[in-house]
Amino acid sequence: MMTTPAEYTASGPQVVPSFTSVDDVVSKLRETGYLADDATATSTFLADRLGKPLLVEGPAGVGKTELAKSIAAATDAELVRLQCYEGIDEARALYEWNHAKQILHIQATGNRAWEEAKTDIFSDEFLLPRPLLKAISREGPTVLLIDEVDKADVDMEGLLLEVLSDFAITIPEMGTVAAQRRPIVLLTSNATRELSEALKRRCLYLYIDFPDAEREKEILASRVPNLSASLSAELVRIVGVLRTLDIRKKPSVAETIDWANTLLALGAGEQADTKRGGLDDGLIARTLGVVLKHRPDLKTALKELKLG
């Protein structure tokens, strides 16, 4: 694992592009089921071609994480995910030592001088690589997803800056692990707090908002092919209304897809074609819990949609 490869220079590991053009991004992502608009496709192409991390910001559920998964699938790359949360530390992001195994090894090999013992226990066999070290250690194509970076503490940003600067990690007991091939890096943020300017300067920036009605219908057609056009249109219209309400959590695209599958499972759309695509107020009211997950949001929606 511990190498300083020939491809690693003062400017960092080599960049091996996975896409040939912006149109290639659109085409390959579409094959995975991800419908990228021009801004998303262009940002993805530049992140891949320039070897720069891409900071993807936007409301929860608009497809930020899905973009990373789709890039990995489209490029036959390994997806390595660092899920950020409050209190995450270097050990969970970089690496840990398997202390229990180290102790057992010391006991099993008898009384030895420390200088001799430490050469054994500080080796790959006892190292537990976490996402950042895993991504840097891989020789093949890799997509590193640093998910919900805004949930991590400010101190974690300093660590990320260091790692994303030269794609090398120093393990005091072993030396430096340097990437041979620069991974495609995506950082996602729900904008729950402002990220540091230093981190933003390191990255390209992409904002993904909820899709417009036509794009969302296109997504539904891709993900729920059995959904009728009339039912899709009505579903997207209602979701659009819900997103304009003063509610705690606006419905995500993933929840729109879940709602479409739910309605199909309940037989919606099997009636004769109507203006509402086979939906009735009772069915909408009974299934709102698929897209709204807070009681006050449900009460607000029922009132505004005049469903009871």
mmCIF file of C-alpha atoms in Angstrom:
data_model
loop_
_atom_site.group_PDB
_atom_site.id
_atom_site.type_symbol
_atom_site.label_atom_id
_atom_site.label_comp_id
_atom_site.label_asym_id
_atom_site.label_seq_id
_atom_site.Cartn_x
_atom_site.Cartn_y
_atom_site.Cartn_z
ATOM 1 C CA MET A 1 0.000 0.000 0.000
ATOM 2 C CA MET A 2 2.780 2.432 0.871
ATOM 3 C CA THR A 3 4.142 3.689 -2.428
ATOM 4 C CA THR A 4 5.344 6.818 -4.094
ATOM 5 C CA PRO A 5 4.611 5.882 -7.720
ATOM 6 C CA ALA A 6 6.384 7.279 -10.742
ATOM 7 C CA GLU A 7 3.142 8.865 -11.909
ATOM 8 C CA TYR A 8 2.991 10.946 -8.726
ATOM 9 C CA THR A 9 4.675 14.291 -9.319
ATOM 10 C CA ALA A 10 4.928 17.558 -7.463
ATOM 11 C CA SER A 11 1.513 18.466 -8.859
ATOM 12 C CA GLY A 12 -0.046 15.253 -7.578
ATOM 13 C CA PRO A 13 -1.089 11.943 -9.190
ATOM 14 C CA GLN A 14 -1.797 11.682 -12.871
ATOM 15 C CA VAL A 15 -5.253 12.497 -14.222
ATOM 16 C CA VAL A 16 -6.721 9.762 -16.436
ATOM 17 C CA PRO A 17 -9.939 11.158 -17.963
ATOM 18 C CA SER A 18 -12.950 8.860 -18.140
ATOM 19 C CA PHE A 19 -15.099 11.022 -20.436
ATOM 20 C CA THR A 20 -14.212 12.322 -23.903
ATOM 21 C CA SER A 21 -16.665 15.232 -24.033
ATOM 22 C CA VAL A 22 -19.669 16.828 -22.359
ATOM 23 C CA ASP A 23 -21.937 14.895 -24.740
ATOM 24 C CA ASP A 24 -20.166 11.705 -23.680
ATOM 25 C CA VAL A 25 -21.030 12.511 -20.059
ATOM 26 C CA VAL A 26 -24.695 13.015 -20.966
ATOM 27 C CA SER A 27 -24.792 9.772 -22.951
ATOM 28 C CA LYS A 28 -23.020 7.580 -20.401
ATOM 29 C CA LEU A 29 -24.964 8.948 -17.434
ATOM 30 C CA ARG A 30 -28.227 8.434 -19.301
ATOM 31 C CA GLU A 31 -27.309 4.771 -19.749
ATOM 32 C CA THR A 32 -27.223 4.480 -15.933
ATOM 33 C CA GLY A 33 -30.622 6.188 -15.620
ATOM 34 C CA TYR A 34 -29.285 9.605 -14.599
ATOM 35 C CA LEU A 35 -30.568 12.445 -16.783
ATOM 36 C CA ALA A 36 -27.961 15.190 -16.558
ATOM 37 C CA ASP A 37 -28.689 18.750 -17.643
ATOM 38 C CA ASP A 38 -26.061 20.892 -19.378
ATOM 39 C CA ALA A 39 -24.647 22.381 -16.167
ATOM 40 C CA THR A 40 -24.318 18.988 -14.475
ATOM 41 C CA ALA A 41 -22.753 17.350 -17.523
ATOM 42 C CA THR A 42 -20.284 20.212 -18.034
ATOM 43 C CA SER A 43 -19.236 20.273 -14.366
ATOM 44 C CA THR A 44 -18.793 16.508 -14.348
ATOM 45 C CA PHE A 45 -16.662 16.642 -17.505
ATOM 46 C CA LEU A 46 -14.439 19.387 -16.081
ATOM 47 C CA ALA A 47 -14.013 17.613 -12.738
ATOM 48 C CA ASP A 48 -12.925 14.508 -14.622
ATOM 49 C CA ARG A 49 -10.702 16.272 -17.163
ATOM 50 C CA LEU A 50 -9.048 18.766 -14.797
ATOM 51 C CA GLY A 51 -8.809 16.433 -11.819
ATOM 52 C CA LYS A 52 -10.505 18.950 -9.542
ATOM 53 C CA PRO A 53 -12.991 18.030 -6.782
ATOM 54 C CA LEU A 54 -16.600 18.944 -7.553
ATOM 55 C CA LEU A 55 -18.681 20.487 -4.756
ATOM 56 C CA VAL A 56 -22.337 19.702 -5.439
ATOM 57 C CA GLU A 57 -24.802 21.731 -3.399
ATOM 58 C CA GLY A 58 -28.584 21.763 -3.293
ATOM 59 C CA PRO A 59 -31.668 20.671 -1.351
ATOM 60 C CA ALA A 60 -31.844 17.149 0.019
ATOM 61 C CA GLY A 61 -33.052 14.614 -2.495
ATOM 62 C CA VAL A 62 -32.263 16.330 -5.796
ATOM 63 C CA GLY A 63 -29.781 13.676 -6.939
ATOM 64 C CA LYS A 64 -26.413 14.815 -5.590
ATOM 65 C CA THR A 65 -25.419 11.429 -4.181
ATOM 66 C CA GLU A 66 -27.027 9.697 -7.142
ATOM 67 C CA LEU A 67 -24.751 11.682 -9.455
ATOM 68 C CA ALA A 68 -21.662 10.175 -7.811
ATOM 69 C CA LYS A 69 -23.124 6.678 -8.028
ATOM 70 C CA SER A 70 -23.987 7.173 -11.682
ATOM 71 C CA ILE A 71 -20.512 8.511 -12.531
ATOM 72 C CA ALA A 72 -19.006 5.423 -10.908
ATOM 73 C CA ALA A 73 -21.334 3.129 -12.845
ATOM 74 C CA ALA A 74 -20.747 4.987 -16.114
ATOM 75 C CA THR A 75 -16.954 4.793 -15.815
ATOM 76 C CA ASP A 76 -16.694 1.277 -14.351
ATOM 77 C CA ALA A 77 -15.097 2.853 -11.282
ATOM 78 C CA GLU A 78 -15.192 1.808 -7.651
ATOM 79 C CA LEU A 79 -17.371 4.116 -5.530
ATOM 80 C CA VAL A 80 -15.764 4.924 -2.176
ATOM 81 C CA ARG A 81 -18.072 6.872 0.127
ATOM 82 C CA LEU A 82 -17.215 8.936 3.184
ATOM 83 C CA GLN A 83 -20.479 9.728 4.962
ATOM 84 C CA CYS A 84 -19.947 12.840 7.063
ATOM 85 C CA TYR A 85 -21.688 13.490 10.366
ATOM 86 C CA GLU A 86 -21.231 15.650 13.413
ATOM 87 C CA GLY A 87 -18.216 14.453 15.351
ATOM 88 C CA ILE A 88 -16.543 12.467 12.578
ATOM 89 C CA ASP A 89 -12.793 12.410 13.184
ATOM 90 C CA GLU A 90 -9.590 11.574 11.342
ATOM 91 C CA ALA A 91 -9.680 7.935 12.420
ATOM 92 C CA ARG A 92 -13.057 7.394 10.743
ATOM 93 C CA ALA A 93 -12.020 9.282 7.627
ATOM 94 C CA LEU A 94 -8.402 8.170 7.161
ATOM 95 C CA TYR A 95 -7.391 4.978 8.972
ATOM 96 C CA GLU A 96 -7.274 3.170 12.304
ATOM 97 C CA TRP A 97 -5.031 0.510 13.785
ATOM 98 C CA ASN A 98 -6.552 -2.824 14.731
ATOM 99 C CA HIS A 99 -5.405 -2.619 18.349
ATOM 100 C CA ALA A 100 -6.954 -5.912 19.431
ATOM 101 C CA LYS A 101 -5.160 -7.796 16.680
ATOM 102 C CA GLN A 102 -1.898 -5.999 17.463
ATOM 103 C CA ILE A 103 -2.079 -7.040 21.124
ATOM 104 C CA LEU A 104 -2.813 -10.653 20.216
ATOM 105 C CA HIS A 105 0.118 -10.669 17.812
ATOM 106 C CA ILE A 106 2.483 -9.325 20.469
ATOM 107 C CA GLN A 107 1.295 -11.936 22.966
ATOM 108 C CA ALA A 108 1.599 -14.751 20.436
ATOM 109 C CA THR A 109 5.152 -13.893 19.402
ATOM 110 C CA GLY A 110 6.554 -13.855 22.954
ATOM 111 C CA ASN A 111 8.811 -11.372 24.660
ATOM 112 C CA ARG A 112 10.613 -9.232 22.119
ATOM 113 C CA ALA A 113 12.202 -5.823 22.151
ATOM 114 C CA TRP A 114 9.851 -3.013 21.131
ATOM 115 C CA GLU A 115 11.999 -2.052 18.144
ATOM 116 C CA GLU A 116 11.551 -5.551 16.767
ATOM 117 C CA ALA A 117 7.859 -5.896 17.612
ATOM 118 C CA LYS A 118 6.769 -2.591 16.109
ATOM 119 C CA THR A 119 8.067 -3.533 12.672
ATOM 120 C CA ASP A 120 5.448 -6.295 12.656
ATOM 121 C CA ILE A 121 2.423 -4.616 14.192
ATOM 122 C CA PHE A 122 2.656 -1.384 12.202
ATOM 123 C CA SER A 123 2.097 -2.954 8.815
ATOM 124 C CA ASP A 124 -0.698 -3.411 6.284
ATOM 125 C CA GLU A 125 -1.918 -6.505 8.130
ATOM 126 C CA PHE A 126 -2.992 -4.415 11.122
ATOM 127 C CA LEU A 127 -4.128 -1.301 9.280
ATOM 128 C CA LEU A 128 -7.850 -0.548 8.920
ATOM 129 C CA PRO A 129 -8.149 1.825 5.957
ATOM 130 C CA ARG A 130 -11.117 4.190 6.026
ATOM 131 C CA PRO A 131 -12.654 5.870 2.940
ATOM 132 C CA LEU A 132 -10.013 8.536 2.225
ATOM 133 C CA LEU A 133 -7.119 6.088 2.479
ATOM 134 C CA LYS A 134 -9.059 3.469 0.483
ATOM 135 C CA ALA A 135 -9.678 5.920 -2.359
ATOM 136 C CA ILE A 136 -6.070 7.091 -2.470
ATOM 137 C CA SER A 137 -4.678 3.548 -2.271
ATOM 138 C CA ARG A 138 -6.664 2.198 -5.223
ATOM 139 C CA GLU A 139 -4.834 1.791 -8.517
ATOM 140 C CA GLY A 140 -7.979 1.483 -10.649
ATOM 141 C CA PRO A 141 -10.588 4.118 -11.534
ATOM 142 C CA THR A 142 -12.222 5.454 -8.387
ATOM 143 C CA VAL A 143 -15.009 7.868 -7.511
ATOM 144 C CA LEU A 144 -14.603 9.340 -4.031
ATOM 145 C CA LEU A 145 -17.888 10.617 -2.618
ATOM 146 C CA ILE A 146 -17.591 12.855 0.453
ATOM 147 C CA ASP A 147 -21.271 12.991 1.322
ATOM 148 C CA GLU A 148 -22.951 15.784 3.312
ATOM 149 C CA VAL A 149 -19.684 17.541 4.097
ATOM 150 C CA ASP A 150 -21.649 20.373 5.733
ATOM 151 C CA LYS A 151 -22.542 18.020 8.609
ATOM 152 C CA ALA A 152 -18.889 17.549 9.572
ATOM 153 C CA ASP A 153 -17.067 19.861 11.967
ATOM 154 C CA VAL A 154 -14.947 22.709 10.656
ATOM 155 C CA ASP A 155 -11.798 20.827 11.700
ATOM 156 C CA MET A 156 -12.664 18.105 9.194
ATOM 157 C CA GLU A 157 -12.515 20.673 6.398
ATOM 158 C CA GLY A 158 -8.840 21.243 7.198
ATOM 159 C CA LEU A 159 -8.174 17.527 6.839
ATOM 160 C CA LEU A 160 -10.036 17.395 3.537
ATOM 161 C CA LEU A 161 -8.092 20.383 2.250
ATOM 162 C CA GLU A 162 -4.834 18.626 3.022
ATOM 163 C CA VAL A 163 -5.852 15.344 1.420
ATOM 164 C CA LEU A 164 -7.461 16.911 -1.669
ATOM 165 C CA SER A 165 -4.433 19.136 -2.167
ATOM 166 C CA ASP A 166 -1.877 16.421 -2.937
ATOM 167 C CA PHE A 167 -3.816 13.137 -2.678
ATOM 168 C CA ALA A 168 -1.296 11.707 -0.271
ATOM 169 C CA ILE A 169 -1.669 10.582 3.344
ATOM 170 C CA THR A 170 1.190 10.253 5.789
ATOM 171 C CA ILE A 171 1.000 7.394 8.291
ATOM 172 C CA PRO A 172 3.672 8.182 10.898
ATOM 173 C CA GLU A 173 4.495 4.520 11.572
ATOM 174 C CA MET A 174 4.713 3.536 7.900
ATOM 175 C CA GLY A 175 5.350 6.540 5.693
ATOM 176 C CA THR A 176 3.426 8.251 2.905
ATOM 177 C CA VAL A 177 0.668 6.653 0.847
ATOM 178 C CA ALA A 178 0.407 8.547 -2.450
ATOM 179 C CA ALA A 179 -2.286 8.058 -5.069
ATOM 180 C CA GLN A 180 -1.186 6.617 -8.395
ATOM 181 C CA ARG A 181 -4.313 7.808 -10.171
ATOM 182 C CA ARG A 182 -6.366 10.816 -9.141
ATOM 183 C CA PRO A 183 -9.908 9.763 -8.225
ATOM 184 C CA ILE A 184 -12.963 11.679 -9.394
ATOM 185 C CA VAL A 185 -14.005 13.492 -6.219
ATOM 186 C CA LEU A 186 -17.496 14.739 -5.417
ATOM 187 C CA LEU A 187 -18.388 16.555 -2.217
ATOM 188 C CA THR A 188 -22.081 17.045 -1.512
ATOM 189 C CA SER A 189 -23.693 19.622 0.744
ATOM 190 C CA ASN A 190 -27.266 20.431 1.745
ATOM 191 C CA ALA A 191 -26.065 23.925 2.716
ATOM 192 C CA THR A 192 -26.985 23.502 6.374
ATOM 193 C CA ARG A 193 -23.895 25.594 7.163
ATOM 194 C CA GLU A 194 -21.504 27.730 5.162
ATOM 195 C CA LEU A 195 -18.384 25.902 4.059
ATOM 196 C CA SER A 196 -14.988 27.583 4.295
ATOM 197 C CA GLU A 197 -13.766 29.680 1.385
ATOM 198 C CA ALA A 198 -10.558 27.638 1.336
ATOM 199 C CA LEU A 199 -12.475 24.437 0.647
ATOM 200 C CA LYS A 200 -14.643 26.111 -1.969
ATOM 201 C CA ARG A 201 -11.582 27.476 -3.777
ATOM 202 C CA ARG A 202 -10.233 23.960 -4.035
ATOM 203 C CA CYS A 203 -13.358 22.763 -5.846
ATOM 204 C CA LEU A 204 -15.468 23.317 -8.900
ATOM 205 C CA TYR A 205 -19.026 24.225 -7.915
ATOM 206 C CA LEU A 206 -22.383 22.877 -9.059
ATOM 207 C CA TYR A 207 -25.814 23.709 -7.678
ATOM 208 C CA ILE A 208 -28.564 21.181 -8.340
ATOM 209 C CA ASP A 209 -32.124 22.328 -7.692
ATOM 210 C CA PHE A 210 -35.391 20.435 -7.951
ATOM 211 C CA PRO A 211 -36.057 19.670 -11.641
ATOM 212 C CA ASP A 212 -38.719 21.502 -13.591
ATOM 213 C CA ALA A 213 -41.921 19.665 -14.462
ATOM 214 C CA GLU A 214 -40.787 18.445 -17.880
ATOM 215 C CA ARG A 215 -37.483 17.111 -16.544
ATOM 216 C CA GLU A 216 -39.214 15.358 -13.637
ATOM 217 C CA LYS A 217 -41.683 13.698 -15.999
ATOM 218 C CA GLU A 218 -38.727 12.538 -18.065
ATOM 219 C CA ILE A 219 -37.116 11.102 -14.924
ATOM 220 C CA LEU A 220 -40.333 9.283 -14.035
ATOM 221 C CA ALA A 221 -40.569 7.862 -17.546
ATOM 222 C CA SER A 222 -37.026 6.517 -17.142
ATOM 223 C CA ARG A 223 -37.408 5.113 -13.642
ATOM 224 C CA VAL A 224 -41.099 4.062 -13.695
ATOM 225 C CA PRO A 225 -41.744 3.085 -17.322
ATOM 226 C CA ASN A 226 -45.207 1.625 -16.597
ATOM 227 C CA LEU A 227 -46.528 4.989 -15.396
ATOM 228 C CA SER A 228 -49.015 6.551 -17.814
ATOM 229 C CA ALA A 229 -48.325 10.013 -19.165
ATOM 230 C CA SER A 230 -51.487 11.408 -17.575
ATOM 231 C CA LEU A 231 -50.710 9.964 -14.153
ATOM 232 C CA SER A 232 -47.120 11.170 -14.391
ATOM 233 C CA ALA A 233 -48.247 14.692 -15.262
ATOM 234 C CA GLU A 234 -50.699 14.818 -12.348
ATOM 235 C CA LEU A 235 -48.173 13.394 -9.922
ATOM 236 C CA VAL A 236 -45.525 15.925 -10.941
ATOM 237 C CA ARG A 237 -48.069 18.734 -10.677
ATOM 238 C CA ILE A 238 -48.992 17.777 -7.102
ATOM 239 C CA VAL A 239 -45.355 17.375 -6.065
ATOM 240 C CA GLY A 240 -44.661 20.795 -7.561
ATOM 241 C CA VAL A 241 -47.419 22.288 -5.415
ATOM 242 C CA LEU A 242 -46.068 20.568 -2.296
ATOM 243 C CA ARG A 243 -42.620 22.080 -2.903
ATOM 244 C CA THR A 244 -44.109 25.585 -2.854
ATOM 245 C CA LEU A 245 -45.631 25.084 0.604
ATOM 246 C CA ASP A 246 -44.068 26.208 3.863
ATOM 247 C CA ILE A 247 -43.143 22.719 5.044
ATOM 248 C CA ARG A 248 -40.166 21.255 6.871
ATOM 249 C CA LYS A 249 -39.012 18.799 4.195
ATOM 250 C CA LYS A 250 -39.906 19.289 0.553
ATOM 251 C CA PRO A 251 -40.433 16.090 -1.489
ATOM 252 C CA SER A 252 -37.295 14.820 -3.214
ATOM 253 C CA VAL A 253 -37.077 13.344 -6.693
ATOM 254 C CA ALA A 254 -36.507 9.936 -5.110
ATOM 255 C CA GLU A 255 -39.753 10.342 -3.165
ATOM 256 C CA THR A 256 -41.602 11.296 -6.347
ATOM 257 C CA ILE A 257 -40.399 8.013 -7.848
ATOM 258 C CA ASP A 258 -41.451 6.142 -4.690
ATOM 259 C CA TRP A 259 -44.890 7.745 -4.858
ATOM 260 C CA ALA A 260 -45.279 6.743 -8.505
ATOM 261 C CA ASN A 261 -44.447 3.113 -7.678
ATOM 262 C CA THR A 262 -46.812 3.244 -4.690
ATOM 263 C CA LEU A 263 -49.701 4.509 -6.789
ATOM 264 C CA LEU A 264 -49.086 1.856 -9.430
ATOM 265 C CA ALA A 265 -49.076 -0.840 -6.745
ATOM 266 C CA LEU A 266 -52.451 0.438 -5.554
ATOM 267 C CA GLY A 267 -53.905 0.337 -9.059
ATOM 268 C CA ALA A 268 -53.926 4.039 -9.849
ATOM 269 C CA GLY A 269 -54.199 4.765 -13.545
ATOM 270 C CA GLU A 270 -56.089 1.545 -14.298
ATOM 271 C CA GLN A 271 -59.355 3.454 -14.596
ATOM 272 C CA ALA A 272 -60.494 5.130 -17.787
ATOM 273 C CA ASP A 273 -58.293 8.103 -18.603
ATOM 274 C CA THR A 274 -59.334 11.193 -16.689
ATOM 275 C CA LYS A 275 -57.975 14.688 -16.200
ATOM 276 C CA ARG A 276 -56.367 13.524 -12.969
ATOM 277 C CA GLY A 277 -54.786 10.432 -14.476
ATOM 278 C CA GLY A 278 -56.895 8.038 -12.421
ATOM 279 C CA LEU A 279 -56.109 9.715 -9.097
ATOM 280 C CA ASP A 280 -58.754 10.621 -6.568
ATOM 281 C CA ASP A 281 -58.550 12.758 -3.444
ATOM 282 C CA GLY A 282 -58.808 9.781 -1.127
ATOM 283 C CA LEU A 283 -55.889 7.957 -2.737
ATOM 284 C CA ILE A 284 -53.744 11.082 -2.638
ATOM 285 C CA ALA A 285 -54.536 11.651 1.044
ATOM 286 C CA ARG A 286 -53.838 8.020 1.986
ATOM 287 C CA THR A 287 -50.449 7.949 0.294
ATOM 288 C CA LEU A 288 -49.065 11.393 1.135
ATOM 289 C CA GLY A 289 -46.895 9.733 3.773
ATOM 290 C CA VAL A 290 -44.701 8.420 0.975
ATOM 291 C CA VAL A 291 -43.473 11.925 0.150
ATOM 292 C CA LEU A 292 -44.029 13.852 3.392
ATOM 293 C CA LYS A 293 -42.440 12.516 6.574
ATOM 294 C CA HIS A 294 -43.461 15.072 9.227
ATOM 295 C CA ARG A 295 -46.933 15.378 10.749
ATOM 296 C CA PRO A 296 -47.113 19.199 10.456
ATOM 297 C CA ASP A 297 -46.173 18.861 6.770
ATOM 298 C CA LEU A 298 -48.984 16.368 6.236
ATOM 299 C CA LYS A 299 -51.511 18.650 7.922
ATOM 300 C CA THR A 300 -50.367 21.604 5.831
ATOM 301 C CA ALA A 301 -50.562 19.578 2.610
ATOM 302 C CA LEU A 302 -54.027 18.196 3.362
ATOM 303 C CA LYS A 303 -55.268 21.700 4.011
ATOM 304 C CA GLU A 304 -53.666 23.346 0.993
ATOM 305 C CA LEU A 305 -54.655 20.524 -1.377
ATOM 306 C CA LYS A 306 -58.187 20.585 0.128
ATOM 307 C CA LEU A 307 -58.128 16.881 0.830
ATOM 308 C CA GLY A 308 -60.075 16.933 4.055
#
